[in-house]
Coordinates of C-alpha atoms in Angstrom, one line a residue:
Chain F
M1 CA 18.9 -66.6 0.4
G2 CA 17.3 -63.8 -1.6
G3 CA 18.8 -61.9 -4.5
I4 CA 18.0 -59.4 -7.2
R5 CA 14.5 -59.8 -8.4
E6 CA 14.2 -60.6 -12.1
D7 CA 11.0 -58.7 -12.5
V8 CA 12.6 -55.3 -11.8
H9 CA 14.9 -55.5 -14.8
L10 CA 17.9 -53.8 -13.3
V11 CA 21.2 -53.4 -15.1
D12 CA 23.7 -56.0 -14.1
Y13 CA 25.5 -53.5 -12.0
R14 CA 28.2 -55.9 -10.8
K15 CA 29.6 -55.9 -14.3
G16 CA 29.9 -52.1 -14.4
V17 CA 27.6 -49.2 -14.8
D18 CA 27.2 -46.0 -16.8
M19 CA 27.6 -42.9 -14.7
V20 CA 25.0 -40.2 -15.6
P21 CA 23.7 -37.3 -13.5
S22 CA 20.0 -37.6 -12.6
R23 CA 19.6 -33.9 -13.8
D24 CA 20.2 -35.3 -17.3
G25 CA 17.1 -37.4 -16.9
Y26 CA 15.2 -34.3 -15.9
G27 CA 16.4 -32.5 -19.1
H28 CA 15.4 -35.5 -21.2
G29 CA 12.0 -35.7 -19.5
L30 CA 11.4 -32.0 -20.1
L31 CA 12.3 -32.4 -23.8
W32 CA 9.8 -35.3 -24.1
L33 CA 7.1 -33.2 -22.4
C34 CA 7.7 -30.2 -24.6
E35 CA 7.1 -32.4 -27.7
H36 CA 4.0 -34.1 -26.2
D37 CA 2.3 -31.7 -23.8
D38 CA 1.2 -28.2 -24.9
R39 CA 0.6 -27.1 -21.3
V40 CA 4.2 -27.4 -20.2
V41 CA 6.3 -24.3 -19.6
V42 CA 9.9 -24.6 -18.3
C43 CA 11.1 -21.9 -15.9
D44 CA 14.6 -21.4 -14.6
A45 CA 16.5 -18.8 -12.4
D46 CA 19.8 -18.3 -14.3
L47 CA 21.0 -21.9 -14.0
A48 CA 19.7 -23.2 -17.2
K49 CA 23.0 -24.8 -18.2
S50 CA 23.5 -26.5 -14.9
T51 CA 19.9 -27.8 -14.5
R52 CA 19.7 -28.9 -18.2
T53 CA 16.7 -26.6 -18.9
I54 CA 19.0 -25.1 -21.5
W55 CA 18.1 -28.1 -23.7
V56 CA 14.6 -26.8 -23.7
R57 CA 15.7 -23.2 -24.2
D58 CA 17.7 -24.3 -27.3
K59 CA 15.0 -26.5 -28.8
F60 CA 11.8 -25.0 -27.6
P61 CA 12.6 -21.3 -26.8
E62 CA 8.9 -20.5 -26.8
K63 CA 8.4 -22.9 -23.9
F64 CA 11.2 -21.4 -21.7
V65 CA 11.0 -18.5 -19.3
D66 CA 14.0 -17.2 -17.4
F67 CA 13.3 -15.4 -14.2
G68 CA 16.8 -14.3 -13.5
I69 CA 18.2 -14.8 -10.0
A70 CA 14.8 -14.4 -8.3
E71 CA 13.5 -17.7 -7.0
Q72 CA 10.7 -16.4 -4.7
D73 CA 9.2 -14.5 -7.7
M74 CA 9.6 -17.5 -10.0
L75 CA 7.8 -19.9 -7.6
A76 CA 4.8 -17.6 -7.1
E77 CA 4.7 -16.6 -10.8
A78 CA 4.6 -20.3 -11.7
G79 CA 1.7 -20.6 -9.3
G80 CA 0.0 -17.8 -11.2
M81 CA 0.7 -19.4 -14.6
S82 CA -0.7 -22.7 -13.4
R83 CA -4.1 -21.2 -12.7
T84 CA -4.3 -20.2 -16.4
G85 CA -4.0 -23.9 -17.5
L86 CA -0.3 -24.1 -18.0
V87 CA 1.9 -26.7 -16.2
P88 CA 5.1 -24.9 -15.1
F89 CA 8.2 -26.8 -14.2
V90 CA 10.3 -24.4 -12.1
T91 CA 14.0 -25.3 -11.8
T92 CA 17.0 -24.2 -9.8
Y93 CA 19.2 -25.6 -7.1
G94 CA 17.6 -27.3 -4.1
V95 CA 19.0 -24.8 -1.6
F96 CA 17.5 -21.9 -3.5
V97 CA 14.1 -23.3 -4.1
A98 CA 13.2 -25.5 -1.1
G99 CA 15.0 -23.1 1.2
R100 CA 14.7 -19.6 -0.1
A101 CA 11.2 -19.9 -1.7
W102 CA 9.8 -22.2 0.9
D103 CA 7.1 -19.7 2.0
Q104 CA 5.9 -19.3 -1.6
I105 CA 5.8 -23.1 -2.0
R106 CA 3.9 -23.5 1.3
T107 CA 1.3 -20.8 1.1
S108 CA 0.8 -19.9 -2.5
I109 CA 1.4 -23.3 -4.0
C110 CA 0.6 -26.1 -1.5
Y111 CA -2.1 -24.3 0.6
G112 CA -3.6 -22.9 -2.7
E113 CA -3.3 -26.3 -4.3
L114 CA -1.6 -25.0 -7.4
N115 CA -0.3 -27.3 -10.1
V116 CA 3.4 -26.4 -10.0
K117 CA 6.2 -28.8 -10.6
I118 CA 9.6 -28.1 -8.9
G119 CA 12.8 -29.5 -10.2
G120 CA 15.4 -29.2 -7.4
A121 CA 18.8 -29.8 -8.8
H122 CA 22.1 -30.1 -6.9
G123 CA 20.7 -32.2 -4.0
G124 CA 23.1 -33.9 -1.7
I125 CA 26.7 -33.5 -0.6
S126 CA 28.0 -35.0 -3.9
V127 CA 27.5 -31.5 -5.4
G128 CA 31.2 -31.4 -4.3
P129 CA 33.7 -28.6 -4.7
D130 CA 31.1 -25.7 -4.6
G131 CA 30.8 -26.5 -0.9
P132 CA 28.0 -26.3 1.7
T133 CA 26.3 -23.2 0.4
H134 CA 25.3 -25.2 -2.7
Q135 CA 25.0 -28.7 -1.2
S136 CA 21.3 -29.1 -0.5
L137 CA 20.8 -31.5 2.4
E138 CA 17.5 -30.3 3.8
E139 CA 14.9 -30.4 1.0
I140 CA 13.5 -33.7 2.0
P141 CA 12.2 -32.6 5.4
L142 CA 11.3 -29.1 4.1
M143 CA 9.1 -30.5 1.4
R144 CA 7.8 -33.5 3.3
V145 CA 6.0 -31.5 5.9
L146 CA 3.9 -29.7 3.3
P147 CA 0.3 -31.0 2.9
G148 CA -0.5 -31.9 -0.7
M149 CA 3.2 -32.1 -1.8
T150 CA 4.5 -35.2 -3.6
L151 CA 8.2 -35.7 -3.2
V152 CA 10.2 -38.0 -5.5
V153 CA 14.0 -38.7 -5.2
P154 CA 14.9 -40.6 -8.3
T155 CA 17.7 -43.1 -8.1
D156 CA 19.2 -42.5 -11.5
A157 CA 18.8 -40.6 -14.8
I158 CA 16.3 -43.2 -16.2
E159 CA 14.1 -42.9 -13.2
A160 CA 14.4 -39.2 -13.2
K161 CA 13.1 -39.0 -16.7
K162 CA 10.1 -41.2 -15.8
A163 CA 9.4 -39.1 -12.7
T164 CA 9.5 -35.9 -14.7
I165 CA 7.1 -37.1 -17.3
W166 CA 4.8 -38.5 -14.6
A167 CA 4.8 -35.1 -12.8
A168 CA 3.0 -33.4 -15.7
S169 CA 0.2 -36.0 -15.6
H170 CA -0.4 -35.4 -11.9
E171 CA -2.6 -32.6 -10.7
G172 CA -0.9 -30.9 -7.7
P173 CA 2.5 -29.8 -6.5
V174 CA 5.4 -32.1 -7.1
Y175 CA 9.1 -31.8 -5.9
L176 CA 11.7 -33.8 -7.9
R177 CA 15.2 -34.0 -6.3
F178 CA 18.2 -34.4 -8.6
G179 CA 21.9 -34.6 -8.1
R180 CA 24.8 -32.9 -9.9
E181 CA 27.3 -35.8 -10.1
G182 CA 27.2 -38.7 -12.5
V183 CA 25.7 -41.7 -10.6
P184 CA 25.3 -45.3 -11.5
V185 CA 22.5 -46.0 -13.9
I186 CA 21.0 -49.2 -12.4
T187 CA 17.4 -49.1 -13.7
T188 CA 16.2 -49.7 -17.3
E189 CA 13.1 -48.6 -19.2
E190 CA 11.5 -51.9 -18.1
T191 CA 12.1 -51.3 -14.4
P192 CA 8.8 -50.7 -12.7
F193 CA 8.2 -47.1 -11.5
T194 CA 5.0 -46.0 -9.9
V195 CA 5.0 -42.8 -7.8
G196 CA 3.8 -43.7 -4.3
R197 CA 5.1 -47.3 -4.5
A198 CA 8.4 -48.4 -3.1
E199 CA 10.0 -51.1 -5.3
V200 CA 11.7 -54.1 -3.8
Y201 CA 14.9 -54.6 -5.9
R202 CA 16.4 -57.4 -3.9
D203 CA 14.7 -60.0 -1.8
G204 CA 16.0 -60.8 1.6
G205 CA 14.8 -61.7 5.1
D206 CA 17.4 -60.6 7.6
V207 CA 17.3 -56.8 7.2
A208 CA 15.6 -54.3 4.9
I209 CA 17.8 -51.5 3.5
I210 CA 15.5 -48.7 2.3
G211 CA 17.1 -46.1 0.2
C212 CA 16.4 -43.2 -2.2
G213 CA 18.4 -41.4 -4.8
P214 CA 21.9 -42.7 -5.7
L215 CA 22.2 -44.5 -2.3
V216 CA 20.0 -47.2 -3.6
Y217 CA 23.0 -48.3 -5.6
E218 CA 25.2 -48.2 -2.5
A219 CA 22.5 -50.3 -0.8
L220 CA 22.8 -53.0 -3.5
V221 CA 26.6 -53.0 -3.2
A222 CA 26.2 -53.3 0.6
A223 CA 23.8 -56.2 0.2
D224 CA 26.4 -58.0 -1.9
K225 CA 29.0 -57.5 0.7
L226 CA 26.6 -58.7 3.4
E227 CA 25.7 -61.8 1.5
K228 CA 29.3 -62.9 1.7
E229 CA 29.0 -62.7 5.5
G230 CA 25.8 -64.7 5.5
V231 CA 23.4 -61.7 5.9
D232 CA 20.4 -61.7 3.6
A233 CA 19.4 -58.1 2.9
R234 CA 16.3 -56.9 1.2
V235 CA 16.9 -53.7 -0.8
I236 CA 14.0 -51.3 -1.4
N237 CA 14.1 -48.2 -3.7
C238 CA 11.8 -45.8 -1.8
H239 CA 11.9 -43.1 -4.5
T240 CA 8.7 -41.5 -3.4
V241 CA 9.3 -40.1 0.1
K242 CA 5.8 -38.6 0.1
P243 CA 3.3 -40.2 0.0
L244 CA 5.2 -43.0 1.6
D245 CA 4.4 -46.6 0.6
V246 CA 3.4 -47.7 4.1
D247 CA 2.4 -51.3 3.1
T248 CA 5.8 -52.1 1.6
L249 CA 7.6 -50.6 4.6
L250 CA 5.5 -52.4 7.2
T251 CA 5.8 -55.7 5.3
A252 CA 9.6 -55.2 5.4
A253 CA 9.6 -54.5 9.1
K254 CA 7.5 -57.6 9.8
E255 CA 9.4 -60.0 7.5
C256 CA 12.9 -58.7 8.1
G257 CA 12.7 -57.4 11.7
A258 CA 15.3 -54.7 11.2
I259 CA 15.6 -51.7 9.0
V260 CA 18.4 -49.4 7.8
T261 CA 17.6 -46.3 5.7
A262 CA 20.1 -44.6 3.4
E263 CA 19.8 -41.1 1.8
E264 CA 22.2 -38.4 0.8
A265 CA 20.7 -35.8 3.2
Q266 CA 20.5 -34.8 6.8
V267 CA 19.5 -37.7 9.1
Y268 CA 16.8 -35.5 10.7
G269 CA 13.4 -35.5 9.1
G270 CA 14.3 -37.1 5.8
L271 CA 13.5 -40.5 4.4
G272 CA 14.9 -42.0 7.6
G273 CA 12.6 -39.9 9.7
A274 CA 9.6 -40.7 7.5
V275 CA 10.3 -44.4 7.8
A276 CA 10.8 -44.1 11.5
E277 CA 7.4 -42.4 11.9
V278 CA 5.7 -45.4 10.3
I279 CA 7.7 -48.1 11.9
S280 CA 7.7 -46.8 15.4
Q281 CA 4.0 -46.3 15.4
H282 CA 2.9 -49.5 13.7
H283 CA 5.6 -52.2 14.0
P284 CA 8.7 -51.1 15.9
V285 CA 11.9 -53.0 14.9
P286 CA 15.6 -52.0 15.4
M287 CA 16.4 -49.2 13.0
R288 CA 19.4 -47.1 11.9
I289 CA 19.5 -44.1 9.6
V290 CA 22.4 -43.5 7.1
G291 CA 22.9 -39.9 6.1
I292 CA 24.7 -36.7 7.2
E293 CA 24.9 -36.5 10.9
D294 CA 23.7 -33.0 11.7
V295 CA 26.6 -31.1 10.2
F296 CA 27.2 -29.0 7.1
G297 CA 29.5 -30.4 4.4
E298 CA 32.6 -28.9 2.9
S299 CA 34.3 -28.6 -0.5
G300 CA 35.9 -31.7 -1.9
S301 CA 35.3 -34.3 -4.6
P302 CA 32.0 -36.1 -4.5
R303 CA 33.5 -39.5 -3.7
E304 CA 35.7 -38.0 -0.9
L305 CA 32.7 -36.3 0.6
L306 CA 30.4 -39.3 0.5
D307 CA 33.1 -41.4 2.2
R308 CA 34.0 -38.7 4.8
Y309 CA 30.4 -38.0 5.7
G310 CA 29.4 -41.6 5.9
M311 CA 27.2 -42.4 2.9
N312 CA 28.9 -45.3 1.2
S313 CA 28.2 -49.1 1.0
D314 CA 30.6 -49.8 3.9
N315 CA 28.7 -47.3 6.1
I316 CA 25.5 -49.1 5.3
V317 CA 27.1 -52.5 6.1
S318 CA 28.2 -51.3 9.5
K319 CA 24.7 -50.0 10.3
V320 CA 23.2 -53.3 9.2
K321 CA 25.4 -55.1 11.6
E322 CA 24.2 -52.9 14.4
V323 CA 20.6 -53.6 13.8
I324 CA 21.2 -57.4 13.3
E325 CA 23.0 -57.3 16.7
M326 CA 20.0 -55.6 18.2
K327 CA 17.6 -58.2 16.9
K328 CA 19.4 -60.9 18.9
Chain D
M1 CA -20.3 3.0 -16.8
V2 CA -22.0 3.4 -13.4
E3 CA -22.5 7.0 -12.2
I4 CA -20.1 8.3 -9.6
K5 CA -22.9 9.2 -7.3
E6 CA -24.1 5.6 -7.3
L7 CA -20.6 4.3 -6.8
E8 CA -20.3 6.6 -3.8
E9 CA -23.4 5.1 -2.3
T10 CA -22.1 1.6 -3.0
S11 CA -18.8 2.5 -1.3
R12 CA -20.7 3.7 1.8
K13 CA -22.6 0.4 2.0
I14 CA -19.4 -1.6 1.5
R15 CA -17.9 0.2 4.5
R16 CA -21.0 -0.5 6.5
D17 CA -20.7 -4.2 5.8
I18 CA -17.0 -4.2 6.6
M19 CA -17.7 -2.7 10.0
V20 CA -20.6 -5.0 10.9
M21 CA -18.6 -8.1 9.6
L22 CA -15.6 -7.2 11.7
A23 CA -17.6 -6.4 14.8
E24 CA -19.3 -9.8 14.5
A25 CA -15.9 -11.5 13.9
G26 CA -14.2 -9.9 16.9
S27 CA -10.8 -9.9 15.1
G28 CA -9.5 -8.8 11.7
H29 CA -8.2 -5.8 9.9
S30 CA -10.3 -2.6 9.8
G31 CA -7.9 0.2 8.7
G32 CA -6.6 -1.3 5.5
S33 CA -10.0 -2.6 4.5
L34 CA -11.6 0.8 4.8
S35 CA -8.8 2.5 2.8
A36 CA -9.2 0.2 -0.2
V37 CA -13.0 0.5 -0.7
E38 CA -13.0 2.9 -3.7
V39 CA -10.1 0.9 -5.3
L40 CA -12.3 -2.1 -5.4
V41 CA -15.7 -0.5 -6.0
S42 CA -14.5 1.4 -9.1
L43 CA -12.8 -1.8 -10.4
Y44 CA -15.7 -4.3 -9.8
W45 CA -18.5 -2.0 -10.8
N46 CA -16.9 -0.1 -13.7
I47 CA -14.0 -2.0 -15.2
L48 CA -13.7 -5.7 -14.3
K49 CA -15.1 -8.2 -16.7
H50 CA -16.6 -10.9 -14.5
D51 CA -19.5 -13.1 -13.8
P52 CA -20.5 -14.1 -10.2
E53 CA -22.3 -17.1 -11.6
K54 CA -19.1 -18.4 -13.2
P55 CA -16.1 -17.3 -11.0
D56 CA -13.8 -19.4 -13.3
W57 CA -15.2 -17.9 -16.5
E58 CA -12.4 -18.1 -19.1
E59 CA -13.0 -14.6 -20.4
R60 CA -13.0 -12.9 -16.9
D61 CA -10.5 -10.3 -15.7
W62 CA -8.7 -11.4 -12.6
F63 CA -8.4 -9.6 -9.3
V64 CA -5.8 -10.6 -6.7
L65 CA -5.7 -9.3 -3.2
S66 CA -2.0 -9.3 -2.4
K67 CA -2.6 -7.6 0.9
G68 CA -4.7 -10.5 2.0
H69 CA -5.4 -9.2 5.5
A70 CA -7.7 -6.6 3.9
C71 CA -10.1 -9.4 2.8
P72 CA -13.1 -7.9 4.6
V73 CA -13.4 -5.3 1.7
L74 CA -13.1 -8.1 -0.9
Y75 CA -15.6 -10.3 0.9
A76 CA -18.1 -7.4 1.1
V77 CA -17.6 -6.6 -2.6
L78 CA -18.0 -10.2 -3.6
A79 CA -21.1 -10.7 -1.5
A80 CA -22.6 -7.5 -2.9
G81 CA -21.7 -8.7 -6.4
G82 CA -23.5 -12.0 -5.9
Y83 CA -20.6 -14.4 -5.5
F84 CA -22.1 -15.9 -2.3
P85 CA -25.0 -15.1 0.0
R86 CA -24.6 -12.0 2.1
K87 CA -25.2 -13.9 5.3
A88 CA -21.8 -15.6 4.9
L89 CA -20.3 -12.2 5.9
W90 CA -21.4 -12.7 9.4
T91 CA -19.4 -15.9 9.7
L92 CA -16.0 -14.3 8.9
R93 CA -13.1 -16.0 10.8
K94 CA -15.4 -18.6 12.4
L95 CA -15.1 -22.4 12.3
D96 CA -16.5 -23.8 9.0
S97 CA -16.9 -20.4 7.4
I98 CA -16.2 -20.0 3.7
L99 CA -14.5 -16.7 4.7
Q100 CA -11.1 -17.4 6.2
G101 CA -9.1 -14.8 8.1
H102 CA -7.0 -14.4 5.0
P103 CA -8.3 -15.2 1.5
H104 CA -8.3 -18.9 0.4
R105 CA -9.2 -19.7 -3.1
L106 CA -10.6 -23.1 -2.3
K107 CA -13.1 -21.8 0.2
T108 CA -14.4 -18.6 -1.3
P109 CA -15.9 -18.1 -4.8
G110 CA -14.3 -15.2 -6.6
V111 CA -10.9 -15.5 -4.8
E112 CA -8.3 -16.4 -7.3
F113 CA -5.3 -17.2 -5.0
S114 CA -4.6 -17.9 -1.4
T115 CA -2.8 -14.8 -0.1
G116 CA -1.9 -13.3 3.3
S117 CA 1.9 -14.0 3.4
L118 CA 2.8 -10.5 2.0
G119 CA 4.9 -10.1 -1.1
Q120 CA 3.5 -13.1 -3.0
G121 CA 0.4 -11.7 -4.6
L122 CA 2.1 -9.5 -7.1
S123 CA 4.1 -12.5 -8.4
L124 CA 1.0 -14.6 -8.5
A125 CA -0.8 -11.9 -10.5
A126 CA 2.2 -11.4 -12.8
G127 CA 2.3 -15.1 -13.4
A128 CA -1.4 -15.2 -14.3
A129 CA -0.8 -12.3 -16.6
M130 CA 2.1 -14.0 -18.2
G131 CA 0.2 -17.3 -18.6
L132 CA -2.8 -15.5 -20.2
K133 CA -0.5 -13.6 -22.6
R134 CA 1.4 -16.7 -23.6
Q135 CA -1.9 -18.3 -24.6
G136 CA -3.0 -15.2 -26.5
M137 CA -5.8 -14.4 -24.1
P138 CA -7.0 -10.8 -23.8
N139 CA -7.8 -10.9 -20.1
S140 CA -6.5 -8.2 -17.7
V141 CA -5.1 -9.0 -14.2
F142 CA -5.5 -6.5 -11.4
V143 CA -3.7 -6.8 -8.1
L144 CA -3.9 -4.8 -4.9
T145 CA -0.8 -4.5 -2.8
G146 CA -0.3 -2.7 0.5
D147 CA 2.3 0.0 0.9
G148 CA 4.0 -1.6 3.8
E149 CA 3.9 -4.8 1.8
Q150 CA 6.3 -3.2 -0.6
N151 CA 9.1 -3.6 1.9
E152 CA 9.1 -7.3 0.7
G153 CA 12.0 -8.0 -1.7
A154 CA 9.8 -10.3 -3.8
I155 CA 7.7 -7.3 -4.8
W156 CA 10.7 -5.9 -6.6
E157 CA 11.6 -9.2 -8.1
A158 CA 8.1 -9.3 -9.6
G159 CA 8.5 -5.6 -10.6
M160 CA 11.5 -6.6 -12.7
T161 CA 9.8 -9.6 -14.2
A162 CA 6.6 -7.8 -15.2
A163 CA 8.5 -5.0 -16.9
H164 CA 11.0 -7.4 -18.6
Y165 CA 8.2 -9.5 -20.1
R166 CA 6.2 -6.4 -21.0
L167 CA 3.1 -7.5 -19.1
D168 CA 0.8 -4.7 -20.3
N169 CA -2.1 -6.8 -19.1
L170 CA -1.1 -6.4 -15.5
C171 CA -2.4 -3.5 -13.4
A172 CA -1.1 -3.2 -9.8
I173 CA -2.6 -0.8 -7.3
C174 CA -0.7 0.3 -4.2
D175 CA -3.0 1.2 -1.3
R176 CA -0.7 4.1 -0.2
N177 CA -2.2 4.9 3.3
Y178 CA 1.3 5.5 4.8
L179 CA 0.6 3.3 7.8
M180 CA 1.7 -0.2 8.7
I181 CA 1.4 -2.1 12.0
D182 CA 4.4 -0.5 13.7
G183 CA 3.6 3.1 12.6
N184 CA 4.2 5.4 9.7
T185 CA 5.7 3.7 6.6
E186 CA 8.4 6.4 6.4
E187 CA 9.5 5.9 10.0
V188 CA 9.3 2.1 10.0
M189 CA 11.0 1.5 6.6
G190 CA 11.0 4.4 4.2
L191 CA 9.4 3.8 0.8
D192 CA 9.3 7.2 -0.9
S193 CA 9.5 8.1 -3.5
L194 CA 7.4 5.1 -4.6
P195 CA 6.3 6.5 -7.9
D196 CA 9.9 7.2 -8.8
K197 CA 10.9 3.7 -7.9
W198 CA 8.2 2.1 -10.1
R199 CA 9.1 4.5 -13.0
A200 CA 12.7 3.4 -12.6
F201 CA 11.5 -0.2 -12.9
N202 CA 9.9 0.7 -16.3
W203 CA 6.3 0.6 -15.2
Q204 CA 3.6 3.1 -16.2
V205 CA 2.8 4.9 -13.0
F206 CA -0.2 7.0 -11.9
E207 CA -0.4 8.7 -8.6
I208 CA -3.9 9.6 -7.7
D209 CA -6.5 10.1 -4.9
G210 CA -7.5 6.5 -4.1
H211 CA -10.8 7.7 -2.7
D212 CA -11.8 9.5 -5.8
L213 CA -13.9 7.1 -7.8
G214 CA -13.6 9.2 -11.0
Q215 CA -9.8 9.3 -10.8
M216 CA -9.6 5.5 -10.0
T217 CA -11.9 4.7 -13.0
Y218 CA -9.9 6.9 -15.3
A219 CA -6.6 5.3 -14.2
Y220 CA -8.0 1.9 -14.9
Q221 CA -9.1 3.0 -18.3
R222 CA -5.7 4.4 -19.1
F223 CA -4.2 1.0 -18.1
L224 CA -6.5 -0.7 -20.5
L225 CA -5.0 1.4 -23.4
E226 CA -1.3 0.7 -22.5
K227 CA 0.4 -1.6 -24.9
K228 CA 3.9 -2.0 -23.6
R229 CA 4.4 -1.8 -19.9
P230 CA 2.7 -3.0 -16.7
T231 CA 0.8 -0.3 -14.7
M232 CA 1.2 0.7 -11.1
I233 CA -1.5 3.0 -9.6
I234 CA -0.3 4.6 -6.4
A235 CA -3.6 5.2 -4.8
N236 CA -3.2 7.8 -2.0
T237 CA -5.6 6.8 0.7
I238 CA -6.5 7.3 4.3
K239 CA -6.2 4.3 6.6
G240 CA -9.6 3.7 8.3
K241 CA -11.3 6.1 5.8
G242 CA -14.9 7.0 6.7
V243 CA -14.8 6.1 10.4
S244 CA -13.7 9.1 12.5
F245 CA -12.1 7.3 15.3
M246 CA -10.1 5.0 13.0
E247 CA -8.8 7.4 10.4
N248 CA -5.0 7.7 10.2
L249 CA -4.3 5.5 13.3
A250 CA -2.0 2.6 13.0
D251 CA -3.6 1.0 16.0
W252 CA -6.7 0.2 13.9
H253 CA -4.6 -1.9 11.4
G254 CA -5.5 -5.1 13.2
A255 CA -8.3 -4.1 15.5
T256 CA -12.1 -4.3 15.1
P257 CA -15.0 -2.2 16.4
K258 CA -16.6 -3.7 19.4
K259 CA -20.2 -4.9 19.2
G260 CA -22.7 -2.4 20.5
E261 CA -21.8 1.3 21.0
Q262 CA -18.5 1.3 19.1
V263 CA -19.7 -0.3 15.9
Q264 CA -22.9 1.8 16.1
Q265 CA -20.7 4.9 16.2
A266 CA -18.8 3.7 13.2
L267 CA -22.0 3.2 11.3
A268 CA -23.2 6.7 12.4
D269 CA -20.0 8.2 10.9
L270 CA -21.0 6.5 7.6
G271 CA -24.5 7.8 7.8
F272 CA -26.3 4.7 8.9
T273 CA -28.8 5.1 11.8
A274 CA -30.5 1.7 12.3
P275 CA -29.4 -0.6 15.1
W276 CA -26.2 -2.3 13.8
E277 CA -27.5 -5.8 14.0
E278 CA -30.5 -4.9 11.7
Y279 CA -28.0 -4.6 8.8
K280 CA -27.3 -8.3 9.0
K281 CA -31.0 -9.2 8.4
H282 CA -31.6 -7.1 5.3
D283 CA -30.1 -7.0 1.8
F284 CA -27.3 -4.9 0.6
D285 CA -29.4 -2.0 -0.5
W286 CA -31.4 -1.6 2.7
V287 CA -30.1 1.5 4.5
G288 CA -32.5 1.6 7.5

């Protein structure tokens, strides 16, 4: 039987976890950058409190620009600023940036290869009571189809901070997806994090559970449940949805022979779709995708919504059982 | 300062190159390229600080073509200015050309941004102006928008931002030719009074004859003196200007003169008499 790898230095999550929103990690990352990188400018569209850019506004007002409720303008203006040598981090909710300003991101930023960083807050159904208008479930496919885009979905606040700081060092467009709700902090400063590399957190040979965002924690809990039933699950944190770590995914397909993906997003075109594109073309194995099944959400508490729309550890367990059955 | 007479002659040659380029390409945008010739000629020859040898020169002024479909006029100006060999003009829109159907900054020296999706260039330019200002740089940023383009909501978002942040280093020009693809701007989606709208947005506004090189130059000079607000020059122009059968016709927005008799006629209207293909073989100053 496998188990949690020691070299990934995870928190002993079975004993309890701190609950922190990944947007806090973004805010801390921005503060660090404002102290260490003169090129950084932080932009927001009237959501500074919610996205944590207010921390920058309070401490480094000269590095903060508010564009008001005008996301399309903000994205293209950031593109303009980037050509003068600045590194803008534009920030608002995922729906309003990946959706509303998609054409600016596509043509001005990605086609023009402009060095703009996008912080997409409020990703996922766990946004909760605000309801479907504000629950961004589609940014992963929307950003993944754009040539030149790097897309990172951090699993917790620690990883979100690392991803934010990394983004400034990378030349080219980056989308970082954050959530609103406090989620388990499972990684530590010592946990390896390299953009473009999926990290195996738990060894196992019967099935690979590949997750991103807070569902990596659910995958670890699911693996513990499966262990009791004699199923040895590998758990992979695939925080970088683009570019995908093809080697790690194909190794998992070959060694485990079955795959379940888990993400807090639509099941079409997201992490599951990305993994399916690789697996189906290079090493087909039974596969299932955990996510939202082609519907919009509704208002409710984050926990209620994740349960109702099928994104908890039990949902992962049942999908694992399906693929294990298919292997036989 | 270049003499107006000389700029007029340059404008005539730029129009010639636009027509030959578009005839050769077989597709592209004639009307809105011809209407913007004096806007660009007065800017590039009299105002803009730039160096064709160093397109990314830190001290340059910037020009952004927000109405990207009018790139033939920009390409003709850049070629005449020495940014790339003139023979590239005859490869417009063809496979492997450095001249894409809409401007792409990674292919063409002198192109600052990739534009063509309308309504984005004003924000890109305002962002550049903001970035330069934040770093204490004295550079100016010029941006040409179409009039139909001003239907886009993002134009007005950028209008608010530029005024709010007092981007006095930003000069926008509106190519006010009153025609868009589907017809007259006031019939398709009314814009007037555009000057009043921009004044209400707290911009400095000039409304002038966009084919008058003296007026254009003067408006740019006034912009350079402004210390508080962004500037919008409403340049009243004629779509298809200079070519009799194209003037004021919406149908020539996205059409090109045919090789042979039709482009020859266009050149004749501009006062050029040599066989049209001869102009591809000589330099910019050769008039036949």
